Short mmCIF file of C-alpha atoms in Angstrom, two decimals:
data_model
loop_
_atom_site.label_atom_id
_atom_site.label_comp_id
_atom_site.label_asym_id
_atom_site.label_seq_id
_atom_site.Cartn_x
_atom_site.Cartn_y
_atom_site.Cartn_z
CA MET A 57 39.09 15.10 -16.56
CA SER A 58 37.66 13.00 -14.49
CA ASP A 59 39.32 10.89 -11.57
CA PRO A 60 39.51 7.34 -13.29
CA ASP A 61 38.74 6.03 -9.18
CA THR A 62 35.77 8.48 -8.61
CA PRO A 63 32.77 5.88 -9.81
CA ALA A 64 34.41 3.32 -7.69
CA ILE A 65 34.71 5.54 -4.38
CA ALA A 66 31.05 6.03 -4.96
CA ALA A 67 30.23 2.47 -5.69
CA ALA A 68 32.27 2.30 -2.48
CA THR A 69 30.17 4.64 -0.88
CA THR A 70 26.42 3.81 -1.44
CA ILE A 71 27.35 0.73 -0.40
CA ASP A 72 28.24 1.82 2.87
CA PHE A 73 25.30 4.51 3.61
CA GLU A 74 23.39 1.11 2.79
CA ALA A 75 24.92 -0.92 5.16
CA LEU A 76 24.30 1.52 7.28
CA PHE A 77 20.45 1.91 6.51
CA GLU A 78 20.41 -2.30 6.85
CA THR A 79 22.68 -2.65 10.21
CA ALA A 80 21.85 0.41 12.18
CA PRO A 81 21.46 -0.14 16.37
CA CYS A 82 17.91 1.47 15.27
CA GLY A 83 15.10 1.08 13.15
CA TYR A 84 14.59 2.98 10.00
CA LEU A 85 11.33 2.96 7.92
CA VAL A 86 10.85 4.80 5.32
CA SER A 87 6.41 5.92 4.38
CA ASP A 88 4.77 7.19 1.50
CA ARG A 89 2.01 9.90 1.20
CA ASP A 90 -0.69 7.99 2.57
CA GLY A 91 1.30 6.23 5.28
CA ARG A 92 2.74 3.06 3.60
CA LEU A 93 5.68 1.50 4.69
CA VAL A 94 7.52 1.58 1.32
CA ARG A 95 11.52 0.32 3.40
CA VAL A 96 11.92 -1.57 6.84
CA ASN A 97 15.67 -1.49 7.45
CA ARG A 98 16.71 -5.32 8.33
CA THR A 99 17.21 -4.68 12.36
CA PHE A 100 13.53 -3.10 12.92
CA ALA A 101 12.53 -6.44 11.18
CA GLY A 102 14.50 -8.33 12.75
CA TRP A 103 12.99 -7.07 16.21
CA LEU A 104 9.04 -8.39 15.22
CA GLY A 105 11.13 -11.63 13.59
CA VAL A 106 9.82 -10.61 10.20
CA THR A 107 11.46 -9.47 6.91
CA PRO A 108 11.54 -6.01 5.61
CA ASP A 109 9.88 -7.11 3.00
CA ASP A 110 6.59 -8.75 5.52
CA LEU A 111 6.29 -4.57 6.49
CA ARG A 112 5.96 -3.65 3.10
CA GLY A 113 2.93 -2.12 1.86
CA ARG A 114 1.79 -2.21 5.73
CA ARG A 115 1.08 1.40 8.18
CA LEU A 116 3.45 1.32 11.11
CA PRO A 117 -0.15 1.98 12.98
CA ASP A 118 -0.77 -1.84 12.26
CA LEU A 119 2.67 -2.94 13.91
CA LEU A 120 1.50 -1.30 17.76
CA THR A 121 -1.15 -2.42 19.78
CA VAL A 122 -4.71 -0.93 20.61
CA ALA A 123 -3.54 1.98 22.47
CA GLY A 124 -1.02 2.62 20.07
CA LYS A 125 -3.09 3.29 16.89
CA ILE A 126 -6.08 4.71 19.06
CA PHE A 127 -2.55 7.46 20.50
CA TYR A 128 -1.25 7.43 16.50
CA GLU A 129 -4.70 8.33 14.52
CA THR A 130 -5.57 11.03 17.68
CA HIS A 131 -2.45 12.57 18.06
CA PHE A 132 0.66 11.41 16.14
CA ALA A 133 -0.03 11.40 13.01
CA PRO A 134 -2.00 14.78 13.03
CA THR A 135 0.83 16.08 15.21
CA LEU A 136 2.78 15.41 12.41
CA ARG A 137 0.53 16.96 9.17
CA MET A 138 0.53 19.72 12.07
CA GLN A 139 4.09 20.25 12.68
CA GLY A 140 6.40 18.40 10.12
CA ARG A 141 8.12 16.33 13.48
CA LEU A 142 7.68 14.56 16.15
CA ASP A 143 10.52 13.17 18.49
CA GLU A 144 10.85 10.53 21.48
CA VAL A 145 6.99 9.38 21.17
CA ALA A 146 6.86 5.94 23.45
CA LEU A 147 5.01 3.30 21.67
CA GLU A 148 4.51 -0.37 21.66
CA LEU A 149 4.81 -2.62 19.07
CA VAL A 150 3.93 -6.00 18.10
CA ALA A 151 6.38 -8.44 17.69
CA ALA A 152 5.68 -11.80 15.54
CA ASP A 153 5.25 -14.07 18.26
CA ARG A 154 2.54 -11.28 19.74
CA ARG A 155 5.56 -10.00 22.01
CA ARG A 156 5.01 -6.12 23.14
CA LEU A 157 8.04 -4.25 22.48
CA PRO A 158 8.46 -0.80 23.80
CA VAL A 159 10.29 1.56 21.98
CA LEU A 160 10.40 5.55 21.27
CA VAL A 161 9.92 7.03 18.03
CA ASN A 162 11.22 10.09 15.96
CA ALA A 163 9.34 10.71 12.94
CA ASN A 164 10.27 14.04 10.05
CA THR A 165 8.50 14.46 7.04
CA ASN A 166 10.49 15.85 4.18
CA GLU A 167 10.05 18.62 1.40
CA GLY A 168 9.07 17.65 -1.37
CA ASP A 169 7.31 20.19 -3.32
CA ALA A 170 5.02 17.21 -4.57
CA ASP A 171 2.87 15.51 -2.46
CA ALA A 172 3.63 13.05 -3.86
CA ASP A 173 7.51 13.18 -3.36
CA ARG A 174 6.19 13.81 0.10
CA GLN A 175 7.89 10.33 2.63
CA VAL A 176 7.82 10.30 6.53
CA ARG A 177 10.76 8.87 8.14
CA PHE A 178 11.15 6.82 11.14
CA ALA A 179 13.70 6.05 13.41
CA VAL A 180 12.51 3.80 16.03
CA PHE A 181 15.07 2.45 20.08
CA LEU A 182 14.11 -0.11 22.17
CA ALA A 183 12.60 1.07 25.05
CA ALA A 184 12.74 -2.08 27.74
CA GLY A 185 14.67 -0.38 30.53
CA ARG A 186 12.37 2.99 30.47
CA ARG A 187 8.90 1.43 29.60
CA GLY A 188 9.74 -0.93 32.34
CA TYR A 189 10.54 1.74 35.15
CA GLU A 190 7.14 3.65 33.54
CA GLN A 191 5.55 0.48 33.70
CA ASP A 192 6.20 -0.25 37.09
CA LEU A 193 4.90 3.22 38.37
CA LEU A 194 1.97 2.58 36.92
CA ASP A 195 1.98 -1.03 38.03
CA ALA A 196 2.08 0.38 42.03
CA ARG A 197 -0.40 2.71 41.30
CA ASP A 198 -3.22 -0.18 40.10
CA ARG A 199 -2.15 -1.81 43.22
CA ALA A 200 -2.63 0.94 45.58
CA GLN A 201 -5.77 1.73 44.45
CA ALA A 202 -7.48 -2.00 44.56
CA THR A 203 -6.81 -2.08 47.88
CA ILE A 204 -10.23 0.57 47.92
CA VAL A 205 -11.70 -0.31 45.12
CA SER A 206 -14.11 -3.34 45.75
CA GLU A 207 -14.46 -5.09 41.85
CA ARG A 208 -13.61 -7.31 40.34
CA ALA A 209 -9.92 -7.41 38.49
CA ASP A 210 -11.25 -7.19 34.78
CA SER A 211 -13.88 -4.93 35.81
CA GLU A 212 -11.12 -2.73 37.32
CA LEU A 213 -8.53 -2.72 35.29
CA ARG A 214 -10.65 -1.98 32.40
CA GLU A 215 -12.52 0.56 34.06
CA GLN A 216 -9.16 2.62 35.21
CA PHE A 217 -7.89 2.19 31.76
CA ILE A 218 -10.63 3.71 30.05
CA ALA A 219 -10.31 6.49 32.76
CA VAL A 220 -6.79 6.93 31.52
CA LEU A 221 -7.68 7.25 27.89
CA GLY A 222 -9.67 9.82 28.26
CA HIS A 223 -8.02 12.26 29.50
CA ASP A 224 -4.91 11.42 27.80
CA LEU A 225 -7.05 12.08 24.63
CA ARG A 226 -7.80 15.81 26.19
CA ASN A 227 -4.90 17.34 25.11
CA PRO A 228 -4.51 15.89 21.61
CA LEU A 229 -8.21 17.32 21.17
CA ALA A 230 -8.24 20.00 21.99
CA SER A 231 -4.86 20.31 20.03
CA ILE A 232 -7.00 19.97 16.77
CA ASN A 233 -9.43 21.86 17.91
CA SER A 234 -7.44 24.80 17.57
CA GLY A 235 -6.25 24.20 14.45
CA LEU A 236 -9.66 23.90 12.86
CA HIS A 237 -10.35 27.65 14.35
CA LEU A 238 -7.02 28.73 12.62
CA LEU A 239 -8.78 27.46 10.10
CA ALA A 240 -11.68 29.17 10.35
CA ARG A 241 -9.69 32.33 9.93
CA GLU A 242 -8.66 30.81 6.07
CA THR A 243 -10.06 31.42 2.96
CA LEU A 244 -10.99 27.22 2.10
CA SER A 245 -11.57 25.55 -0.63
CA ALA A 246 -15.55 24.33 -0.78
CA ARG A 247 -13.72 21.04 0.04
CA GLY A 248 -11.70 22.32 2.09
CA THR A 249 -14.60 23.49 4.15
CA LYS A 250 -16.49 20.44 4.20
CA VAL A 251 -13.73 18.83 5.35
CA THR A 252 -13.20 21.04 8.49
CA GLU A 253 -16.60 21.13 9.15
CA LEU A 254 -16.83 17.19 9.25
CA MET A 255 -13.91 16.90 11.44
CA SER A 256 -15.36 19.63 13.77
CA GLY A 257 -17.84 17.00 13.76
CA SER A 258 -15.52 14.61 15.04
CA VAL A 259 -14.52 16.39 17.82
CA LEU A 260 -17.34 16.89 19.38
CA ARG A 261 -18.50 12.84 19.01
CA ALA A 262 -15.01 12.36 20.74
CA ASN A 263 -15.42 14.48 23.28
CA ALA A 264 -18.91 12.90 24.36
CA LEU A 265 -17.79 9.96 24.18
CA ILE A 266 -14.75 11.25 27.07
CA ASP A 267 -17.11 12.67 28.47
CA ASN A 268 -19.11 9.37 29.08
CA VAL A 269 -16.30 6.87 29.04
CA LEU A 270 -15.06 9.25 32.29
CA ASP A 271 -18.52 10.12 34.63
CA PHE A 272 -18.40 6.29 34.03
CA ALA A 273 -15.68 5.39 35.02
CA ARG A 274 -15.96 8.08 38.36
CA GLY A 275 -18.95 6.39 38.99
CA ARG A 276 -17.60 3.09 39.35
CA LEU A 277 -14.11 4.36 40.98
CA GLY A 278 -16.39 6.00 43.97
CA GLY A 279 -17.19 9.51 42.85
CA GLY A 280 -20.40 9.13 41.42
CA ILE A 281 -21.93 12.24 39.15
CA THR A 282 -21.39 15.51 40.35
CA LEU A 283 -23.67 18.13 40.00
CA ALA A 284 -23.60 21.61 40.06
CA TYR A 285 -27.09 23.53 40.86
CA ASP A 286 -28.32 26.37 38.61
CA ALA A 287 -31.23 27.92 39.56
CA HIS A 288 -31.31 31.50 37.67
CA THR A 289 -30.13 30.72 34.59
CA PRO A 290 -32.97 30.02 32.26
CA LEU A 291 -31.79 26.19 30.53
CA GLU A 292 -33.55 26.18 27.57
CA PRO A 293 -30.64 27.84 25.59
CA MET A 294 -28.55 25.42 26.15
CA LEU A 295 -31.07 22.73 24.59
CA GLN A 296 -30.95 24.90 21.92
CA GLN A 297 -26.56 24.52 21.68
CA VAL A 298 -27.03 20.81 21.51
CA VAL A 299 -29.66 20.94 19.39
CA SER A 300 -27.24 23.09 16.95
CA GLU A 301 -24.12 20.89 18.05
CA LEU A 302 -25.92 17.98 16.55
CA ARG A 303 -27.58 19.55 13.63
CA SER A 304 -23.84 19.85 12.54
CA ILE A 305 -22.85 17.01 12.99
CA ALA A 306 -25.72 15.54 10.57
CA PRO A 307 -27.00 18.13 8.55
CA ALA A 308 -28.89 16.10 6.59
CA GLN A 309 -31.80 14.93 9.36
CA SER A 310 -34.61 16.73 10.32
CA ILE A 311 -34.61 17.58 13.62
CA VAL A 312 -37.99 19.23 14.73
CA THR A 313 -38.58 21.04 18.57
CA HIS A 314 -40.92 21.93 20.85
CA PHE A 315 -39.50 24.07 24.00
CA ALA A 316 -42.25 25.77 26.56
CA LEU A 317 -40.39 26.36 30.18
CA HIS A 318 -42.04 28.66 31.51
CA GLU A 319 -41.00 27.37 35.85
CA PRO A 320 -37.59 28.04 37.17
CA ILE A 321 -35.48 25.14 37.09
CA SER A 322 -33.19 24.16 39.15
CA CYS A 323 -30.56 21.52 37.46
CA ASP A 324 -27.11 21.38 36.38
CA HIS A 325 -27.70 22.57 32.87
CA VAL A 326 -24.49 21.36 31.47
CA ARG A 327 -25.12 17.69 32.81
CA ILE A 328 -28.98 17.99 30.98
CA GLY A 329 -27.53 19.44 28.23
CA GLN A 330 -25.28 15.93 28.45
CA LEU A 331 -28.46 14.03 29.02
CA LEU A 332 -29.48 15.90 26.06
CA SER A 333 -26.78 14.85 23.52
CA ASN A 334 -26.83 11.64 24.50
CA LEU A 335 -30.90 10.85 23.67
CA LEU A 336 -29.91 13.22 20.73
CA GLY A 337 -27.09 11.62 19.22
CA ASN A 338 -28.51 8.10 20.17
CA ALA A 339 -31.96 8.85 17.64
CA LEU A 340 -29.85 9.88 15.38
CA THR A 341 -27.23 7.11 15.08
CA HIS A 342 -30.32 4.38 15.00
CA GLY A 343 -33.68 6.28 14.37
CA ALA A 344 -34.86 5.90 10.56
CA LYS A 345 -32.95 8.05 8.47
CA ASP A 346 -36.23 9.28 6.44
CA GLN A 347 -38.25 10.89 9.50
CA PRO A 348 -37.60 13.30 11.92
CA VAL A 349 -36.59 13.09 15.40
CA ARG A 350 -38.40 15.40 17.24
CA VAL A 351 -36.99 16.90 20.93
CA ASP A 352 -40.14 18.25 23.54
CA ALA A 353 -39.02 19.72 26.64
CA THR A 354 -42.04 21.46 29.22
CA THR A 355 -42.34 22.37 32.91
CA SER A 356 -45.77 21.45 33.92
CA LEU A 357 -47.26 20.50 37.68
CA GLY A 358 -44.74 20.46 39.09
CA GLU A 359 -42.21 18.47 36.50
CA LEU A 360 -39.59 18.59 33.96
CA VAL A 361 -40.40 16.98 31.18
CA ILE A 362 -37.45 16.33 27.96
CA ALA A 363 -38.86 13.89 24.70
CA VAL A 364 -36.52 12.51 22.19
CA SER A 365 -38.62 10.72 20.15
CA ASN A 366 -37.27 8.94 16.58
CA GLY A 367 -39.03 6.38 14.36
CA GLY A 368 -37.34 2.75 12.89
CA THR A 369 -37.71 -0.55 13.91
CA PRO A 370 -39.27 -0.63 17.91
CA ILE A 371 -36.63 -2.17 20.12
CA PRO A 372 -37.84 -5.55 21.73
CA GLU A 373 -39.02 -5.47 25.30
CA ALA A 374 -36.83 -8.19 26.67
CA VAL A 375 -33.59 -5.62 24.93
CA LEU A 376 -35.32 -2.74 26.64
CA GLU A 377 -34.82 -4.04 30.14
CA ARG A 378 -31.04 -3.82 29.72
CA LEU A 379 -31.24 -1.20 28.29
CA PHE A 380 -29.43 1.58 30.07
CA GLN A 381 -27.49 -1.10 31.47
CA PRO A 382 -23.55 -0.56 30.90
CA PHE A 383 -21.63 -2.11 27.75
CA TYR A 384 -24.82 -3.70 26.43
CA ARG A 385 -24.07 -4.13 23.11
CA GLY A 386 -27.00 -6.53 22.42
CA HIS A 387 -28.99 -4.77 19.84
CA ASP A 388 -28.92 -2.87 16.64
CA ARG A 389 -28.90 0.33 18.30
CA VAL A 390 -25.98 -0.35 20.87
CA ARG A 391 -23.77 -1.83 18.57
CA GLN A 392 -22.02 1.02 18.11
CA GLY A 393 -19.82 3.35 20.07
CA LEU A 394 -18.85 1.87 23.55
CA GLY A 395 -22.79 0.92 24.94
CA LEU A 396 -22.47 3.88 27.91
CA GLY A 397 -24.41 6.97 26.29
CA LEU A 398 -27.60 5.91 27.45
CA HIS A 399 -25.99 4.32 31.10
CA ILE A 400 -24.78 7.79 31.87
CA ALA A 401 -28.06 9.45 30.49
CA SER A 402 -29.97 7.48 33.47
CA GLU A 403 -27.31 8.12 36.02
CA ILE A 404 -27.85 12.16 35.61
CA ALA A 405 -31.50 11.20 35.86
CA LEU A 406 -30.89 9.66 38.82
CA ALA A 407 -28.50 12.34 40.37
CA HIS A 408 -31.40 14.44 39.99
CA GLY A 409 -33.77 12.75 41.33
CA GLY A 410 -36.06 11.56 38.39
CA THR A 411 -36.02 9.41 35.74
CA LEU A 412 -35.44 8.26 32.52
CA VAL A 413 -37.45 5.54 30.62
CA ALA A 414 -37.53 3.57 27.05
CA ARG A 415 -40.94 3.27 25.42
CA SER A 416 -41.01 1.63 21.93
CA ASP A 417 -43.36 0.92 19.60
CA ALA A 418 -43.85 0.68 15.89
CA VAL A 419 -44.43 4.54 15.33
CA ALA A 420 -42.17 5.76 17.60
CA THR A 421 -39.06 4.83 20.18
CA THR A 422 -39.15 7.77 22.85
CA PHE A 423 -36.60 8.26 25.79
CA ILE A 424 -38.65 9.82 28.52
CA PHE A 425 -37.04 12.69 30.84
CA THR A 426 -39.16 12.91 34.46
CA MET A 427 -37.48 15.43 37.01
CA PRO A 428 -39.52 17.32 39.80
CA LEU A 429 -38.58 20.92 39.90
CA ALA A 430 -38.59 21.47 43.81
CA ASN A 431 -35.68 19.32 44.88
#
């Protein structure tokens, strides 16, 4: 025989747990398998100056700073999917009045058997004191560097930020790449194989972007492009590897190559590969999709010449004059990305005592790197 007070006790317990959820001294969030918030407690909503209803259906990255959004997509979410939990991750929320709220976030996924039942649960704690101390250290570093670098304040801040960002992205990218190598040993469906191939291409592009960002930052902060000359190893295998990597990213586009490297070449093979990768990636992105991209590398008359050509709309003369400037985004060809790839390629050419020029007409757009073989 059941106790007549059992329903009342159960109801009271339910009310207590509900009150605990809503008025806890920390933020509680629950998202569905697609990352949409399905429940937010009043504590968290109050921090942001909104109501829980205002947050339902949104994603946690929507509430973060720009740097936080990047970190969430490149590290937080992938690691959570692989490990099932994360502890004490530092992020910054943006409140309704644009205030930034430093927080620490713990997250885990439930063990639901069906994908539809899987949820992510977040516990969020204010961390103004701790983050304030960390920010003081960063401010002290910035002030010390400002006494050395004679750049404008806004330019210096941008360069330091992108350098830090590039370094911080190395580790999560390495984790993603390691995960892809592990998956490559598994038996995957055709769809799974396609997804891992796309992810591998994204990792490759992200690494190239980080290289460009760091090279730019080093150049502006006084380090410049560093070279490690090698006169004994053939250059062609490096060029072939770059072409193969770019083919894997854009398998639908045709890349035609012609290599005739008959003389010894003293150069930094990795840097020349980076130069070719930037030029070829630019051609694949902005050239006509129905026309092949051509890569020629030859040695003759005491010079190494590497040319990358693509069809498509010609670049106006006024744009060609500024094409190698950093962050220049004044034409359709350079609206995507940060606008650093061609600038870094020109810096690599200059470091080798060579030149990089661009020519464009109705027939083709061609970037030509020329370097003397005797340095």
